[in-house]
mmCIF file of C-alpha atoms in Angstrom:
data_model
loop_
_atom_site.group_PDB
_atom_site.id
_atom_site.type_symbol
_atom_site.label_atom_id
_atom_site.label_comp_id
_atom_site.label_asym_id
_atom_site.label_seq_id
_atom_site.Cartn_x
_atom_site.Cartn_y
_atom_site.Cartn_z
ATOM 1 C CA UNK L 565 0.000 0.000 0.000
ATOM 2 C CA UNK L 566 2.967 2.302 0.532
ATOM 3 C CA UNK L 567 3.981 1.774 -3.071
ATOM 4 C CA UNK L 568 0.426 2.570 -4.092
ATOM 5 C CA UNK L 569 0.543 5.752 -1.992
ATOM 6 C CA UNK L 570 3.733 6.982 -3.670
ATOM 7 C CA UNK L 571 2.430 6.039 -7.102
ATOM 8 C CA UNK L 572 -0.718 8.030 -6.329
ATOM 9 C CA UNK L 573 1.255 11.170 -5.585
ATOM 10 C CA UNK L 574 3.466 10.576 -8.650
ATOM 11 C CA UNK L 575 0.375 10.368 -10.814
ATOM 12 C CA UNK L 576 -1.010 13.477 -9.136
ATOM 13 C CA UNK L 577 2.136 15.443 -10.010
ATOM 14 C CA UNK L 578 2.071 14.288 -13.635
ATOM 15 C CA UNK L 579 -1.620 15.070 -13.938
ATOM 16 C CA UNK L 580 -1.047 18.482 -12.379
ATOM 17 C CA UNK L 581 1.466 19.343 -15.074
ATOM 18 C CA UNK L 582 -1.049 18.195 -17.666
ATOM 19 C CA UNK L 583 -3.661 20.389 -16.018
ATOM 20 C CA UNK L 584 -1.344 23.375 -16.381
ATOM 21 C CA UNK L 585 -1.110 22.698 -20.114
ATOM 22 C CA UNK L 586 -4.879 22.566 -20.426
ATOM 23 C CA UNK L 587 -5.276 25.695 -18.298
ATOM 24 C CA UNK L 588 -2.951 27.616 -20.619
ATOM 25 C CA UNK L 589 -4.690 26.410 -23.783
ATOM 26 C CA UNK L 590 -5.766 28.656 -26.610
ATOM 27 C CA UNK L 591 -9.379 29.851 -26.702
ATOM 28 C CA UNK L 592 -10.280 30.500 -30.369
ATOM 29 C CA UNK L 593 -12.956 33.147 -29.831
ATOM 30 C CA UNK L 594 -10.932 35.545 -27.741
ATOM 31 C CA UNK L 595 -8.597 36.869 -30.489
ATOM 32 C CA UNK L 596 -11.665 38.076 -32.396
ATOM 33 C CA UNK L 597 -12.623 40.225 -29.430
ATOM 34 C CA UNK L 598 -9.110 41.689 -29.389
ATOM 35 C CA UNK L 599 -9.307 42.557 -33.088
ATOM 36 C CA UNK L 600 -12.622 44.349 -32.617
ATOM 37 C CA UNK L 601 -11.222 46.437 -29.772
ATOM 38 C CA UNK L 602 -8.149 47.312 -31.852
ATOM 39 C CA UNK L 603 -10.352 48.302 -34.802
ATOM 40 C CA UNK L 604 -12.469 50.576 -32.592
ATOM 41 C CA UNK L 605 -9.351 52.191 -31.144
ATOM 42 C CA UNK L 606 -8.009 52.770 -34.640
ATOM 43 C CA UNK L 607 -11.210 54.446 -35.820
ATOM 44 C CA UNK L 608 -11.335 56.986 -32.973
ATOM 45 C CA UNK L 609 -8.026 58.846 -33.608
ATOM 46 C CA UNK L 610 -8.563 58.610 -37.349
ATOM 47 C CA UNK L 611 -11.719 60.761 -37.082
ATOM 48 C CA UNK L 612 -10.034 63.318 -34.811
ATOM 49 C CA UNK L 613 -6.936 63.694 -36.972
ATOM 50 C CA UNK L 614 -8.706 63.566 -40.341
ATOM 51 C CA UNK L 615 -8.117 67.231 -41.274
ATOM 52 C CA UNK L 616 -4.444 67.127 -40.256
ATOM 53 C CA UNK L 617 -3.294 63.656 -41.053
ATOM 54 C CA UNK L 618 -1.895 62.956 -44.489
ATOM 55 C CA UNK L 619 -2.922 59.883 -46.469
ATOM 56 C CA UNK L 620 0.623 58.568 -46.125
ATOM 57 C CA UNK L 621 0.432 58.812 -42.305
ATOM 58 C CA UNK L 622 -2.896 57.041 -42.263
ATOM 59 C CA UNK L 623 -1.564 54.307 -44.470
ATOM 60 C CA UNK L 624 1.419 53.845 -42.178
ATOM 61 C CA UNK L 625 -0.736 53.822 -39.031
ATOM 62 C CA UNK L 626 -3.152 51.168 -40.268
ATOM 63 C CA UNK L 627 -0.615 48.336 -40.606
ATOM 64 C CA UNK L 628 0.803 49.206 -37.169
ATOM 65 C CA UNK L 629 -2.579 48.905 -35.418
ATOM 66 C CA UNK L 630 -3.547 45.827 -37.417
ATOM 67 C CA UNK L 631 -0.309 44.080 -36.482
ATOM 68 C CA UNK L 632 -0.765 44.838 -32.774
ATOM 69 C CA UNK L 633 -3.230 41.983 -32.042
ATOM 70 C CA UNK L 634 -0.986 39.539 -33.912
ATOM 71 C CA UNK L 635 2.089 40.455 -31.877
ATOM 72 C CA UNK L 636 0.338 39.813 -28.516
ATOM 73 C CA UNK L 637 -0.309 36.124 -27.955
ATOM 74 C CA UNK L 638 -3.464 34.833 -26.323
ATOM 75 C CA UNK L 639 -1.455 33.528 -23.392
ATOM 76 C CA UNK L 640 0.052 36.952 -22.754
ATOM 77 C CA UNK L 641 -3.329 38.618 -23.104
ATOM 78 C CA UNK L 642 -4.792 36.168 -20.595
ATOM 79 C CA UNK L 643 -2.039 36.941 -18.109
ATOM 80 C CA UNK L 644 -2.330 40.704 -18.539
ATOM 81 C CA UNK L 645 -6.103 40.537 -18.106
ATOM 82 C CA UNK L 646 -5.987 38.283 -15.052
ATOM 83 C CA UNK L 647 -3.008 39.868 -13.336
ATOM 84 C CA UNK L 648 -0.857 38.163 -10.740
ATOM 85 C CA UNK L 649 -3.645 37.866 -8.177
ATOM 86 C CA UNK L 650 -6.185 35.993 -10.289
ATOM 87 C CA UNK L 651 -3.507 34.018 -12.139
ATOM 88 C CA UNK L 652 -2.068 32.598 -8.925
ATOM 89 C CA UNK L 653 -5.541 31.971 -7.541
ATOM 90 C CA UNK L 654 -6.705 30.006 -10.579
ATOM 91 C CA UNK L 655 -3.417 28.114 -10.883
ATOM 92 C CA UNK L 656 -3.676 27.046 -7.254
ATOM 93 C CA UNK L 657 -7.279 25.944 -7.727
ATOM 94 C CA UNK L 658 -6.541 24.052 -10.952
ATOM 95 C CA UNK L 659 -3.472 22.287 -9.505
ATOM 96 C CA UNK L 660 -5.464 21.264 -6.431
ATOM 97 C CA UNK L 661 -8.300 20.001 -8.602
ATOM 98 C CA UNK L 662 -6.045 17.833 -10.763
ATOM 99 C CA UNK L 663 -4.211 16.398 -7.740
ATOM 100 C CA UNK L 664 -7.472 15.606 -5.926
ATOM 101 C CA UNK L 665 -8.925 14.135 -9.095
ATOM 102 C CA UNK L 666 -6.041 11.687 -9.469
ATOM 103 C CA UNK L 667 -6.112 10.720 -5.791
ATOM 104 C CA UNK L 668 -9.867 10.088 -5.838
ATOM 105 C CA UNK L 669 -9.731 8.121 -9.076
ATOM 106 C CA UNK L 670 -7.005 5.894 -7.657
ATOM 107 C CA UNK L 671 -8.783 5.379 -4.324
ATOM 108 C CA UNK L 672 -12.132 4.661 -6.007
ATOM 109 C CA UNK L 673 -10.831 1.773 -8.061
ATOM 110 C CA UNK L 674 -12.633 -1.466 -7.341
ATOM 111 C CA UNK L 675 -9.365 -3.300 -6.820
ATOM 112 C CA UNK L 676 -8.267 -0.730 -4.246
ATOM 113 C CA UNK L 677 -11.541 -0.964 -2.327
ATOM 114 C CA UNK L 678 -12.186 -4.710 -2.668
ATOM 115 C CA UNK L 679 -9.002 -6.562 -3.686
ATOM 116 C CA UNK L 680 -9.822 -9.822 -5.413
ATOM 117 C CA UNK L 681 -6.756 -11.418 -3.812
ATOM 118 C CA UNK L 682 -8.159 -10.671 -0.360
ATOM 119 C CA UNK L 683 -11.546 -12.183 -1.170
ATOM 120 C CA UNK L 684 -10.048 -15.336 -2.709
ATOM 121 C CA UNK L 685 -7.506 -15.734 0.092
ATOM 122 C CA UNK L 686 -10.122 -15.228 2.792
ATOM 123 C CA UNK L 687 -12.432 -17.841 1.292
ATOM 124 C CA UNK L 688 -9.557 -20.295 0.875
ATOM 125 C CA UNK L 689 -8.415 -19.933 4.481
ATOM 126 C CA UNK L 690 -11.975 -20.279 5.741
ATOM 127 C CA UNK L 691 -12.493 -23.452 3.752
ATOM 128 C CA UNK L 692 -9.271 -24.805 5.278
ATOM 129 C CA UNK L 693 -10.511 -23.883 8.785
ATOM 130 C CA UNK L 694 -7.606 -21.452 9.259
ATOM 131 C CA UNK L 695 -9.543 -18.723 11.022
ATOM 132 C CA UNK L 696 -6.536 -17.043 12.663
ATOM 133 C CA UNK L 697 -4.727 -16.809 9.318
ATOM 134 C CA UNK L 698 -7.851 -15.318 7.782
ATOM 135 C CA UNK L 699 -7.910 -12.682 10.506
ATOM 136 C CA UNK L 700 -4.216 -11.868 9.931
ATOM 137 C CA UNK L 701 -4.794 -11.609 6.191
ATOM 138 C CA UNK L 702 -7.638 -9.124 6.635
ATOM 139 C CA UNK L 703 -5.820 -7.149 9.335
ATOM 140 C CA UNK L 704 -2.689 -6.675 7.221
ATOM 141 C CA UNK L 705 -4.733 -5.418 4.268
ATOM 142 C CA UNK L 706 -5.308 -1.641 4.257
ATOM 143 C CA UNK L 707 -8.213 -1.731 1.818
ATOM 144 C CA UNK L 708 -11.794 -0.854 2.665
ATOM 145 C CA UNK L 709 -12.866 -4.495 2.709
ATOM 146 C CA UNK L 710 -9.826 -5.550 4.731
ATOM 147 C CA UNK L 711 -10.566 -3.024 7.472
ATOM 148 C CA UNK L 712 -14.213 -4.106 7.640
ATOM 149 C CA UNK L 713 -13.401 -7.831 7.785
ATOM 150 C CA UNK L 714 -10.689 -7.406 10.420
ATOM 151 C CA UNK L 715 -13.086 -5.404 12.614
ATOM 152 C CA UNK L 716 -15.724 -8.103 12.323
ATOM 153 C CA UNK L 717 -13.303 -10.937 13.048
ATOM 154 C CA UNK L 718 -11.949 -9.118 16.093
ATOM 155 C CA UNK L 719 -15.447 -8.992 17.626
ATOM 156 C CA UNK L 720 -16.482 -12.462 16.512
ATOM 157 C CA UNK L 721 -15.751 -14.023 19.899
ATOM 158 C CA UNK L 722 -18.377 -11.724 21.475
ATOM 159 C CA UNK L 723 -21.073 -12.891 19.095
ATOM 160 C CA UNK L 724 -22.108 -12.655 15.471
ATOM 161 C CA UNK L 725 -24.354 -9.610 16.005
ATOM 162 C CA UNK L 726 -21.517 -7.703 17.702
ATOM 163 C CA UNK L 727 -19.240 -8.557 14.817
ATOM 164 C CA UNK L 728 -21.765 -7.186 12.311
ATOM 165 C CA UNK L 729 -22.108 -3.979 14.337
ATOM 166 C CA UNK L 730 -18.342 -3.532 14.419
ATOM 167 C CA UNK L 731 -18.202 -4.034 10.655
ATOM 168 C CA UNK L 732 -20.889 -1.436 10.133
ATOM 169 C CA UNK L 733 -19.086 1.105 12.301
ATOM 170 C CA UNK L 734 -15.802 0.639 10.478
ATOM 171 C CA UNK L 735 -17.607 0.719 7.138
ATOM 172 C CA UNK L 736 -19.231 4.045 7.971
ATOM 173 C CA UNK L 737 -15.874 5.447 9.051
ATOM 174 C CA UNK L 738 -14.136 4.358 5.846
ATOM 175 C CA UNK L 739 -17.000 5.674 3.725
ATOM 176 C CA UNK L 740 -16.804 9.009 5.532
ATOM 177 C CA UNK L 741 -13.087 9.244 4.740
ATOM 178 C CA UNK L 742 -13.689 8.644 1.058
ATOM 179 C CA UNK L 743 -16.522 11.171 0.946
ATOM 180 C CA UNK L 744 -14.431 13.669 2.906
ATOM 181 C CA UNK L 745 -11.648 13.450 0.339
ATOM 182 C CA UNK L 746 -14.156 13.804 -2.468
ATOM 183 C CA UNK L 747 -15.832 16.829 -0.867
ATOM 184 C CA UNK L 748 -12.791 18.986 -1.679
ATOM 185 C CA UNK L 749 -13.547 18.561 -5.377
ATOM 186 C CA UNK L 750 -17.077 19.793 -4.735
ATOM 187 C CA UNK L 751 -15.597 22.720 -2.838
ATOM 188 C CA UNK L 752 -13.433 23.591 -5.846
ATOM 189 C CA UNK L 753 -16.534 23.471 -8.045
ATOM 190 C CA UNK L 754 -18.114 26.061 -5.739
ATOM 191 C CA UNK L 755 -15.122 28.338 -5.152
ATOM 192 C CA UNK L 756 -13.926 28.587 -8.754
ATOM 193 C CA UNK L 757 -16.994 30.408 -10.172
ATOM 194 C CA UNK L 758 -17.048 32.611 -7.066
ATOM 195 C CA UNK L 759 -13.497 33.740 -7.850
ATOM 196 C CA UNK L 760 -14.602 34.324 -11.447
ATOM 197 C CA UNK L 761 -17.564 36.386 -10.224
ATOM 198 C CA UNK L 762 -15.219 38.426 -8.048
ATOM 199 C CA UNK L 763 -13.074 39.129 -11.106
ATOM 200 C CA UNK L 764 -16.169 40.104 -13.073
ATOM 201 C CA UNK L 765 -17.211 42.676 -10.507
ATOM 202 C CA UNK L 766 -13.636 43.903 -10.156
ATOM 203 C CA UNK L 767 -13.227 44.354 -13.907
ATOM 204 C CA UNK L 768 -16.508 46.194 -14.325
ATOM 205 C CA UNK L 769 -15.644 48.510 -11.447
ATOM 206 C CA UNK L 770 -12.357 49.346 -13.157
ATOM 207 C CA UNK L 771 -14.101 50.128 -16.442
ATOM 208 C CA UNK L 772 -16.722 52.343 -14.821
ATOM 209 C CA UNK L 773 -14.061 54.103 -12.766
ATOM 210 C CA UNK L 774 -12.312 55.039 -16.024
ATOM 211 C CA UNK L 775 -15.547 56.556 -17.312
ATOM 212 C CA UNK L 776 -16.230 58.369 -14.040
ATOM 213 C CA UNK L 777 -12.734 59.862 -13.737
ATOM 214 C CA UNK L 778 -12.353 60.861 -17.387
ATOM 215 C CA UNK L 779 -13.154 64.422 -18.442
ATOM 216 C CA UNK L 780 -13.378 63.407 -22.093
ATOM 217 C CA UNK L 781 -14.610 60.350 -23.921
ATOM 218 C CA UNK L 782 -12.388 57.477 -22.746
ATOM 219 C CA UNK L 783 -10.537 55.378 -25.275
ATOM 220 C CA UNK L 784 -11.922 51.892 -25.988
ATOM 221 C CA UNK L 785 -8.577 50.380 -25.025
ATOM 222 C CA UNK L 786 -8.845 51.830 -21.525
ATOM 223 C CA UNK L 787 -12.323 50.389 -21.086
ATOM 224 C CA UNK L 788 -11.292 47.064 -22.604
ATOM 225 C CA UNK L 789 -8.814 46.379 -19.801
ATOM 226 C CA UNK L 790 -11.485 46.125 -17.168
ATOM 227 C CA UNK L 791 -13.897 44.338 -19.494
ATOM 228 C CA UNK L 792 -11.266 41.737 -20.435
ATOM 229 C CA UNK L 793 -10.567 41.126 -16.749
ATOM 230 C CA UNK L 794 -14.279 40.629 -16.105
ATOM 231 C CA UNK L 795 -14.796 38.235 -19.001
ATOM 232 C CA UNK L 796 -11.636 36.163 -18.684
ATOM 233 C CA UNK L 797 -11.932 35.603 -14.940
ATOM 234 C CA UNK L 798 -15.488 34.393 -15.470
ATOM 235 C CA UNK L 799 -14.393 32.161 -18.340
ATOM 236 C CA UNK L 800 -11.513 30.566 -16.450
ATOM 237 C CA UNK L 801 -13.639 30.089 -13.343
ATOM 238 C CA UNK L 802 -16.279 28.214 -15.341
ATOM 239 C CA UNK L 803 -13.656 26.156 -17.180
ATOM 240 C CA UNK L 804 -12.459 24.815 -13.836
ATOM 241 C CA UNK L 805 -15.853 24.605 -12.107
ATOM 242 C CA UNK L 806 -17.803 22.670 -14.748
ATOM 243 C CA UNK L 807 -15.451 19.627 -14.851
ATOM 244 C CA UNK L 808 -15.185 19.706 -11.057
ATOM 245 C CA UNK L 809 -18.956 19.500 -10.617
ATOM 246 C CA UNK L 810 -19.229 16.696 -13.186
ATOM 247 C CA UNK L 811 -16.418 14.694 -11.577
ATOM 248 C CA UNK L 812 -17.862 15.223 -8.108
ATOM 249 C CA UNK L 813 -21.246 13.839 -9.111
ATOM 250 C CA UNK L 814 -19.718 10.869 -10.922
ATOM 251 C CA UNK L 815 -17.355 9.891 -8.099
ATOM 252 C CA UNK L 816 -19.998 10.401 -5.421
ATOM 253 C CA UNK L 817 -22.245 7.859 -7.126
ATOM 254 C CA UNK L 818 -19.318 5.497 -7.595
ATOM 255 C CA UNK L 819 -18.374 5.696 -3.906
ATOM 256 C CA UNK L 820 -21.963 4.975 -2.884
ATOM 257 C CA UNK L 821 -22.021 1.926 -5.155
ATOM 258 C CA UNK L 822 -18.675 0.637 -3.870
ATOM 259 C CA UNK L 823 -19.718 1.071 -0.230
ATOM 260 C CA UNK L 824 -22.854 -0.950 -0.917
ATOM 261 C CA UNK L 825 -20.845 -3.685 -2.600
ATOM 262 C CA UNK L 826 -18.382 -3.820 0.310
ATOM 263 C CA UNK L 827 -21.280 -4.282 2.705
ATOM 264 C CA UNK L 828 -22.749 -7.108 0.645
ATOM 265 C CA UNK L 829 -19.427 -8.905 0.165
ATOM 266 C CA UNK L 830 -18.317 -8.542 3.790
ATOM 267 C CA UNK L 831 -21.623 -9.782 5.189
ATOM 268 C CA UNK L 832 -21.550 -12.665 2.737
ATOM 269 C CA UNK L 833 -18.096 -13.686 3.914
ATOM 270 C CA UNK L 834 -18.879 -13.228 7.600
ATOM 271 C CA UNK L 835 -22.161 -15.096 7.350
ATOM 272 C CA UNK L 836 -20.132 -18.296 7.241
ATOM 273 C CA UNK L 837 -19.027 -17.605 10.813
ATOM 274 C CA UNK L 838 -22.589 -17.355 12.124
ATOM 275 C CA UNK L 839 -22.552 -20.921 13.460
ATOM 276 C CA UNK L 840 -18.993 -20.699 14.748
ATOM 277 C CA UNK L 841 -19.396 -17.321 16.444
ATOM 278 C CA UNK L 842 -20.446 -18.540 19.913
ATOM 279 C CA UNK L 843 -17.353 -20.661 20.209
ATOM 280 C CA UNK L 844 -14.394 -19.177 22.113
#
């Protein structure tokens, strides 16, 4: 199980790096928005300088403004719109989500919850009347089923009903641990859009503050800074939140199904001790 623990964290690190690549992916619709803002900014000074500007100057200015959106990459525009605060916040949330996703996927495997080797070995030892060896096998297994069986076998001398109660208590505790680990993914699905909403309000406040503090008509580029912050923070927050909510619902149902199966399998194995339970 220690090797499985280290392999879990190794997979979490690899998946986190993959999550960074996805987080920094290119969104195809955003460059169009940049081009529209650049075109609006180009049209404003052209109207003001129309009587003074020469055709040669206008011809030289047009390629410069048209080349401006091409020189700035989408990744750089994302970073400038988010700023250090929102960038670090979303990176932390996305890294945590990927790491928790890998850990929950590994822990929710059927073989990790109910190892087939444990079931086969337990049945074999029981058929050979090696009850102490069966107890040692279950006790040394750190899986969900192993913990439940070892708790039941430890209380078997007190009676079959006491053994079943002990199994139920341990089963509820193990299920709570799995659900507790999964709840952090649900928390990410709630926090991420809230951070995006905070960025939306922050960006709109910046844009309206430019209008309020300007004595003349503000340039579109000055307004676009706050608007881009509002839109991109919302976009990134939803990009993280939607998969988190989907994964949370899927894994929650899987955990519930696995817990039910552990209860059925463990009671089926322990039911063979019902006649031998009163013996000491």
